[in-house]
Short mmCIF file of C-alpha atoms in Angstrom, two decimals:
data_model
loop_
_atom_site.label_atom_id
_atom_site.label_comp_id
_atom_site.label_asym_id
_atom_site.label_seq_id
_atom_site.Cartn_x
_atom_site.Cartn_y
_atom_site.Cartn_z
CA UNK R 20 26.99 3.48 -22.39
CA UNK R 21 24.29 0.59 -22.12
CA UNK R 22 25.43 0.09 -18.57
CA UNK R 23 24.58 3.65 -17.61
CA UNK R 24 21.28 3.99 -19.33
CA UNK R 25 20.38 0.69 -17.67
CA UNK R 26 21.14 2.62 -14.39
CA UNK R 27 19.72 5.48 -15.20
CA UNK R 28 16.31 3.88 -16.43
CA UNK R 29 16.02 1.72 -12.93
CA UNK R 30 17.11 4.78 -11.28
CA UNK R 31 13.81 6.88 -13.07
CA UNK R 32 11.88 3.74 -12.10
CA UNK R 33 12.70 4.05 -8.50
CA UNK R 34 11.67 6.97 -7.57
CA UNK R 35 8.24 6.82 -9.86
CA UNK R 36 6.92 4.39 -7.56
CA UNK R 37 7.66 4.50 -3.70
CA UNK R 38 6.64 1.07 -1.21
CA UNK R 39 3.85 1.79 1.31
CA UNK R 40 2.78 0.31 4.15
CA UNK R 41 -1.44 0.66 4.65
CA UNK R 42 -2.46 -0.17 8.06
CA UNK R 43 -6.42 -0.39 8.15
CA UNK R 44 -9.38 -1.16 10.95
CA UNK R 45 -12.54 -2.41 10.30
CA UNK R 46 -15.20 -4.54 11.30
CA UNK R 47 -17.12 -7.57 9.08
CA UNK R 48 -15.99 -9.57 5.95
CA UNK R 49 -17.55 -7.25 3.65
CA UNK R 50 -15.29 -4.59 4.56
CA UNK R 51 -12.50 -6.87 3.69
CA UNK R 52 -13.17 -7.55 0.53
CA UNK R 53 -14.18 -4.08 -0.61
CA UNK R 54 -11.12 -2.74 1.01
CA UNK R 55 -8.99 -5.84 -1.65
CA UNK R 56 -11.65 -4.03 -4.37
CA UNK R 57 -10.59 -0.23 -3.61
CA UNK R 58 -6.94 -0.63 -4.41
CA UNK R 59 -7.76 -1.70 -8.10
CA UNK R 60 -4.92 -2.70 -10.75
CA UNK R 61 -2.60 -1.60 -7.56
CA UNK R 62 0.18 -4.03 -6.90
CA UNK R 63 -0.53 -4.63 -3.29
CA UNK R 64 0.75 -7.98 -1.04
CA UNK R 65 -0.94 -8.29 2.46
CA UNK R 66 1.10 -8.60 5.02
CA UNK R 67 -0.80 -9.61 7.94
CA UNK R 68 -4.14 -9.52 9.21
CA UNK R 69 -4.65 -9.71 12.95
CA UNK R 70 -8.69 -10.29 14.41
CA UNK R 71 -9.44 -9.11 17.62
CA UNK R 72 -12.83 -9.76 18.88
CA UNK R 73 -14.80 -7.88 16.15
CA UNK R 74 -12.05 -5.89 14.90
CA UNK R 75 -9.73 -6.12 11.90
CA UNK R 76 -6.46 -5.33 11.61
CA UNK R 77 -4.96 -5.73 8.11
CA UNK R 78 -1.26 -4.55 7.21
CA UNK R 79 -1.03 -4.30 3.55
CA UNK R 80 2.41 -3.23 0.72
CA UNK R 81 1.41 -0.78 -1.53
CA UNK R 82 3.54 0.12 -4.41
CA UNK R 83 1.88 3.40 -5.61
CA UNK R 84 2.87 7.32 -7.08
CA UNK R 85 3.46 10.15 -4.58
CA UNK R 86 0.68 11.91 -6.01
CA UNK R 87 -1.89 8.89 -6.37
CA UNK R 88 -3.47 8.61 -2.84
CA UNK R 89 -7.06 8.53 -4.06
CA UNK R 90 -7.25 4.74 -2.62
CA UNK R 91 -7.00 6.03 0.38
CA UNK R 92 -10.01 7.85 0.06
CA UNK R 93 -11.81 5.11 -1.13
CA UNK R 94 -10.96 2.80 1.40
CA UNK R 95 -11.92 5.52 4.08
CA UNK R 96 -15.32 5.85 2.97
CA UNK R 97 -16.58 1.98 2.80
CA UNK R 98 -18.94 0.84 5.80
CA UNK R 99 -17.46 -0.46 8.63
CA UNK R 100 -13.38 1.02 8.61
CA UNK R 101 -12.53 2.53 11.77
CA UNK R 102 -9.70 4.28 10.87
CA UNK R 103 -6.44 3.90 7.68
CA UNK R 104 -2.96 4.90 8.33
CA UNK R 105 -0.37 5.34 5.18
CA UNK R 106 3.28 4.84 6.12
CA UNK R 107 6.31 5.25 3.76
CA UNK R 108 8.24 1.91 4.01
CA UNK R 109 12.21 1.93 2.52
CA UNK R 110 12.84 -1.61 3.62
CA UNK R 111 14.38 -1.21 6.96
CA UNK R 112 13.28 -1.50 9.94
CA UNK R 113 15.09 -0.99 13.55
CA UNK R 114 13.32 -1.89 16.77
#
């Protein structure tokens, strides 16, 4: 019985909180830090950041609600992002 509502409860955990993967643009150091800002009490890792001239590229784990996208927004409306892309990540990856 404790065995089951052990599964059950990591189960219900699970699927409350889904892994994303935030891929963002932008241009200065400023922008950098207010997009670390935007994403709050979040539990976020970074996964890479790639510079390219004066470009940014910054790959970044989100562990986040369905329903609770309003970082998104956030991060879309600070000075100097070009552009942020939200991607559902399960843990594989073929290619």
């Amino acid at each position: 019985v404790i065995l089951y509502l052990m599964l059950l409860l990591f189960h219900r955990t699970r699927q409350d909180q889904r892994i994303y993967i935030v891929v963002i643009h932008y241009q200065s150091e400023h922008a950098g830090d207010e997009i670390l800002r935007a994403f709050g009490r979040m539990k976020y890792y970074i996964k890479s950041t790639t510079m390219r001239s004066e470009q940014t590229e910054m790959a970044v784990e989100v562990f986040c609600r369905p329903n609770d996208m309003a970082f998104m927004e956030k991060i879309r409306e600070i000075s100097g992002v070009q552009d942020v892309t939200l991607v559902q990540y399960n843990g594989e990856y073929h290619g």
